[in-house]
Coordinates of C-alpha atoms in Angstrom, one line a residue:
M71 CA -19.9 6.4 6.8
K72 CA -22.1 6.0 10.0
R73 CA -21.2 2.4 10.0
Y74 CA -17.5 3.2 10.8
L75 CA -18.0 5.8 13.6
G76 CA -16.4 4.6 16.5
A77 CA -14.5 2.1 14.6
R78 CA -11.3 0.4 16.2
I79 CA -8.0 1.4 14.4
I80 CA -5.1 -0.8 14.3
I81 CA -1.8 1.1 13.5
A82 CA 0.8 -1.6 12.2
C83 CA 4.2 -0.2 11.9
R84 CA 7.9 -1.0 11.9
N85 CA 9.1 2.1 14.2
L86 CA 7.2 2.0 17.4
H87 CA 8.5 5.4 18.4
K88 CA 7.1 7.0 15.4
G89 CA 4.0 5.0 15.8
H90 CA 3.5 6.3 19.3
Q91 CA 3.9 9.9 18.0
A92 CA 1.3 9.2 15.4
T93 CA -1.1 7.6 17.9
D94 CA -0.6 10.6 20.2
K95 CA -1.3 13.1 17.6
L96 CA -4.4 11.3 16.5
L97 CA -6.0 11.3 20.0
V98 CA -5.4 15.0 20.3
E99 CA -6.5 16.2 17.0
T100 CA -9.6 13.8 16.7
G101 CA -10.6 13.2 20.2
V102 CA -11.1 9.4 19.4
N103 CA -11.4 7.0 22.3
K104 CA -7.9 5.8 23.3
N105 CA -9.3 2.3 23.8
N106 CA -10.2 2.2 19.8
I107 CA -6.6 2.6 18.8
R108 CA -4.0 0.1 19.1
L109 CA -0.4 0.1 18.0
M110 CA 1.2 -3.1 16.8
E111 CA 4.6 -3.8 15.4
C112 CA 4.8 -5.0 11.7
D113 CA 8.0 -4.6 9.7
L114 CA 7.2 -5.2 6.1
C115 CA 10.8 -5.9 5.4
S116 CA 10.6 -9.1 7.5
L117 CA 8.4 -11.7 6.4
E118 CA 8.8 -13.3 9.8
S119 CA 7.6 -10.0 11.4
V120 CA 4.5 -10.0 9.0
R121 CA 3.8 -13.7 10.0
T122 CA 3.9 -12.7 13.6
F123 CA 1.7 -9.8 13.5
V124 CA -0.8 -11.7 11.6
K125 CA -0.7 -14.5 14.3
L126 CA -1.3 -12.0 17.1
Y127 CA -3.9 -10.1 15.2
N128 CA -5.9 -13.1 14.5
E129 CA -5.6 -14.2 18.2
E130 CA -6.4 -11.0 19.9
E131 CA -8.7 -9.0 17.4
E132 CA -12.2 -9.9 16.3
R133 CA -12.8 -8.0 13.3
L134 CA -11.0 -6.6 10.2
D135 CA -13.4 -4.7 8.0
I136 CA -10.9 -2.5 6.0
L137 CA -7.3 -3.4 5.3
I138 CA -5.2 -0.3 4.0
C139 CA -1.7 -1.3 2.5
N140 CA 0.3 1.7 2.5
A141 CA 4.0 1.9 2.3
R142 CA 6.0 4.4 0.2
L143 CA 9.7 3.7 0.5
S144 CA 10.8 5.5 -2.7
W145 CA 14.6 5.0 -2.8
S146 CA 17.4 3.9 -0.6
S147 CA 21.1 3.0 -0.8
P148 CA 21.4 -0.5 -2.2
I149 CA 19.9 -2.5 0.6
M150 CA 18.7 -6.2 0.8
T151 CA 16.3 -7.5 3.5
K152 CA 17.2 -10.3 5.6
D153 CA 14.7 -12.3 3.3
G154 CA 17.1 -11.6 0.4
F155 CA 14.9 -9.0 -1.6
N156 CA 15.3 -5.5 -2.7
V157 CA 14.3 -3.5 0.2
V158 CA 11.8 -1.1 -1.9
I159 CA 10.1 -4.0 -3.5
Q160 CA 9.7 -6.0 -0.1
A161 CA 8.4 -2.8 1.7
N162 CA 6.1 -1.6 -0.9
Y163 CA 4.8 -4.7 -2.4
L164 CA 6.0 -8.3 -1.1
G165 CA 5.3 -7.4 2.5
H166 CA 1.8 -6.3 1.9
F167 CA 1.3 -9.2 -0.5
L168 CA 2.0 -11.6 2.3
L169 CA 0.2 -9.6 4.8
T170 CA -3.1 -9.6 2.6
N171 CA -3.1 -13.2 1.9
L172 CA -2.7 -14.1 5.4
L173 CA -5.5 -11.7 6.4
L174 CA -8.1 -12.9 3.8
D175 CA -9.7 -15.4 6.2
K176 CA -10.4 -12.6 8.8
L177 CA -11.7 -10.2 6.0
K178 CA -14.1 -13.0 4.8
K179 CA -15.6 -13.5 8.3
C180 CA -16.2 -9.8 8.4
R181 CA -17.6 -9.3 4.9
P182 CA -18.6 -7.0 3.3
S183 CA -15.0 -5.8 3.7
R184 CA -12.4 -3.9 1.8
I185 CA -8.7 -4.0 0.8
I186 CA -7.2 -0.6 -0.2
N187 CA -3.7 -0.6 -2.0
V188 CA -2.1 2.8 -1.9
S189 CA -0.1 2.8 -5.3
S190 CA 1.4 5.8 -7.3
E191 CA 1.0 7.7 -10.6
L192 CA 4.5 6.5 -11.2
H193 CA 3.5 3.2 -12.0
D194 CA 2.8 4.2 -15.5
S195 CA 6.5 5.1 -16.0
I196 CA 7.1 1.1 -16.5
Q197 CA 6.5 0.5 -20.1
S198 CA 7.6 -3.1 -20.3
I199 CA 8.5 -6.0 -18.0
N200 CA 11.2 -8.8 -18.6
W201 CA 9.4 -11.6 -16.9
S202 CA 12.1 -13.9 -17.3
D203 CA 14.2 -11.7 -15.2
I204 CA 11.7 -10.4 -12.7
F205 CA 12.5 -12.9 -9.9
T206 CA 16.1 -11.8 -10.3
Q207 CA 15.2 -8.2 -10.0
F208 CA 13.3 -8.8 -6.8
R209 CA 16.7 -9.8 -5.4
N210 CA 18.8 -6.9 -7.0
P211 CA 19.7 -4.2 -4.5
H212 CA 20.6 -1.8 -7.4
W213 CA 17.4 -2.1 -9.2
H214 CA 16.6 1.7 -9.9
G215 CA 13.1 0.8 -11.3
A216 CA 12.2 -0.8 -8.0
Y217 CA 9.9 1.8 -6.7
P218 CA 7.7 2.4 -9.9
S219 CA 7.6 -1.3 -10.3
S220 CA 6.4 -2.0 -6.8
K221 CA 3.5 0.5 -7.4
L222 CA 2.7 -1.3 -10.6
F223 CA 2.7 -4.6 -8.9
Q224 CA 0.2 -3.3 -6.5
I225 CA -2.3 -2.5 -9.0
L226 CA -1.7 -5.7 -10.8
S227 CA -2.3 -7.6 -7.5
T228 CA -5.5 -5.6 -7.0
F229 CA -6.9 -6.8 -10.4
K230 CA -6.1 -10.4 -9.5
L231 CA -7.8 -10.1 -6.2
K232 CA -10.8 -8.5 -7.9
R233 CA -11.3 -11.8 -9.8
D234 CA -10.6 -14.0 -6.9
L235 CA -12.7 -12.3 -4.4
F236 CA -15.7 -11.3 -6.6
A237 CA -18.1 -13.6 -5.0
E238 CA -16.7 -13.1 -1.5
H239 CA -18.3 -9.6 -0.9
I240 CA -14.7 -8.2 -0.3
D241 CA -14.1 -4.9 -2.5
V242 CA -10.6 -4.3 -3.6
F243 CA -9.5 -0.8 -4.7
S244 CA -6.0 0.7 -5.7
L245 CA -5.4 4.4 -5.7
T246 CA -2.8 7.2 -6.1
P247 CA -3.0 9.8 -3.1
G248 CA -0.8 12.3 -5.2
W249 CA 2.1 14.2 -4.0
F250 CA 2.2 15.4 -0.4
S251 CA 4.4 16.4 2.4
T252 CA 4.6 14.7 5.7
S253 CA 6.7 15.5 8.8
L254 CA 7.9 11.8 8.6
S255 CA 9.6 11.8 5.1
G256 CA 9.7 15.4 3.6
S257 CA 7.8 14.7 0.5
S258 CA 6.1 11.8 -1.1
A259 CA 7.6 10.3 -4.3
N260 CA 4.1 9.7 -5.8
T261 CA 4.6 12.1 -8.7
I262 CA 8.3 12.3 -9.2
S263 CA 11.1 9.7 -9.3
W264 CA 14.3 10.0 -7.1
F265 CA 16.2 10.3 -10.3
A266 CA 14.2 13.3 -11.7
Y267 CA 14.4 14.7 -8.1
S268 CA 18.1 14.6 -8.1
L269 CA 18.4 16.1 -11.7
Y270 CA 15.8 19.0 -11.0
H271 CA 16.1 19.4 -7.4
P272 CA 15.9 23.3 -7.3
F273 CA 13.2 23.4 -9.8
V274 CA 11.1 20.7 -8.0
R275 CA 11.5 22.7 -4.7
C276 CA 9.8 25.5 -6.3
L277 CA 7.1 23.3 -7.8
K278 CA 6.4 21.7 -4.4
F279 CA 5.0 24.9 -3.0
V280 CA 2.6 25.1 -5.9
F281 CA 1.3 21.5 -6.5
V282 CA 2.0 19.6 -3.2
K283 CA -0.9 18.5 -1.1
T284 CA -1.2 18.8 2.6
P285 CA -1.4 15.3 4.2
E286 CA -5.2 16.1 5.2
I287 CA -5.9 16.5 1.4
G288 CA -3.8 13.7 0.4
V289 CA -5.5 11.1 2.4
H290 CA -9.0 12.1 1.0
T291 CA -8.9 9.3 -1.6
V292 CA -7.7 6.8 0.9
V293 CA -10.7 7.5 3.1
Y294 CA -13.1 7.8 0.3
C295 CA -12.2 4.3 -0.9
A296 CA -12.3 2.8 2.6
V297 CA -15.7 4.2 3.5
E298 CA -17.7 5.3 0.5
P299 CA -21.0 3.2 0.7
T300 CA -21.6 3.7 -3.1
L301 CA -18.5 1.8 -4.0
E302 CA -19.7 -1.5 -2.7
Q303 CA -19.4 -4.2 -5.2
S304 CA -17.2 -1.9 -7.3
H305 CA -14.4 -4.4 -7.6
G306 CA -10.8 -3.6 -8.7
L307 CA -11.2 0.0 -9.6
Y308 CA -8.3 2.5 -9.6
F309 CA -9.0 6.0 -8.1
Q310 CA -7.4 9.3 -8.3
N311 CA -8.7 12.6 -6.5
C312 CA -11.8 10.5 -5.5
T313 CA -12.8 9.5 -8.9
V314 CA -12.3 6.6 -11.0
S315 CA -9.3 6.8 -13.0
R316 CA -7.5 4.6 -15.7
P317 CA -4.1 3.0 -14.8
S318 CA -1.6 2.0 -17.3
S319 CA -2.5 -0.8 -19.9
L320 CA 0.2 -2.8 -18.4
A321 CA -1.3 -2.4 -15.0
S322 CA -4.7 -3.8 -16.4
D323 CA -3.1 -6.8 -18.1
Q324 CA -4.8 -10.0 -16.7
I325 CA -2.1 -12.3 -18.0
L326 CA 0.6 -10.3 -16.4
A327 CA -1.3 -10.3 -13.0
E328 CA -1.5 -13.8 -13.1
R329 CA 2.1 -14.4 -13.8
L330 CA 3.2 -11.9 -11.1
W331 CA 0.9 -13.4 -8.4
K332 CA 2.3 -17.0 -9.0
M333 CA 5.9 -15.4 -8.8
S334 CA 5.0 -13.5 -5.6
L335 CA 3.5 -16.6 -3.8
E336 CA 6.7 -18.4 -4.4
A337 CA 8.8 -15.5 -3.3
V338 CA 7.1 -15.2 0.2
G339 CA 6.7 -18.9 0.7
L340 CA 2.8 -19.3 0.2

């Protein structure tokens, strides 16, 4: 943990107004040196924005020790990004897929380094995938399974990176932070789908007060995977509540991971 004290934090976000609010709050609550925090624009729903961010980052920042990929757009009205993808799939998966691949050289220069993919328990609600139709689904704005599928894809890509980066001293982890509330979005859809929420809204409201985590507790597993020294060389593990957990059998399928990787490379133009 001492290795990361005084670390430089880069907050990459689409909404700079909310980013400034988060940065100001971080400065007040932690007392961190303001020179160690930088806010940069990066819209995961625009592949061009991701590329622009990476170019600027590589030009102006010397190091990248820990990359945390966290987006939790859980539902929306049927929207396509300007790149032609389902907005949930691009925000939660394809945007981070491109970001990670473009930053790999920087991570290799700073090894030992880490990649953290923040997924969700909901990934295990996907029991099968029609791979002959998956590329079409990427571009389907009405795909109701987009959120859990995006979180499944994050874990599959983690297993693929695990094999590719085994000799590179870059540790890759995926995790679920659980269900927690934030001032930005009301509640995280990490343990309940938008469909279930719409059906059981009053009941869920009651359960929320019993089972919901605070943001401070919700982030524990993220921080653990980012800085826990005993996890070095523990490639590809999936965590829940700061302990190793078992993802769905589908999320652990190496053949599926390879197929998804090839399709994703084509989708983002790599």
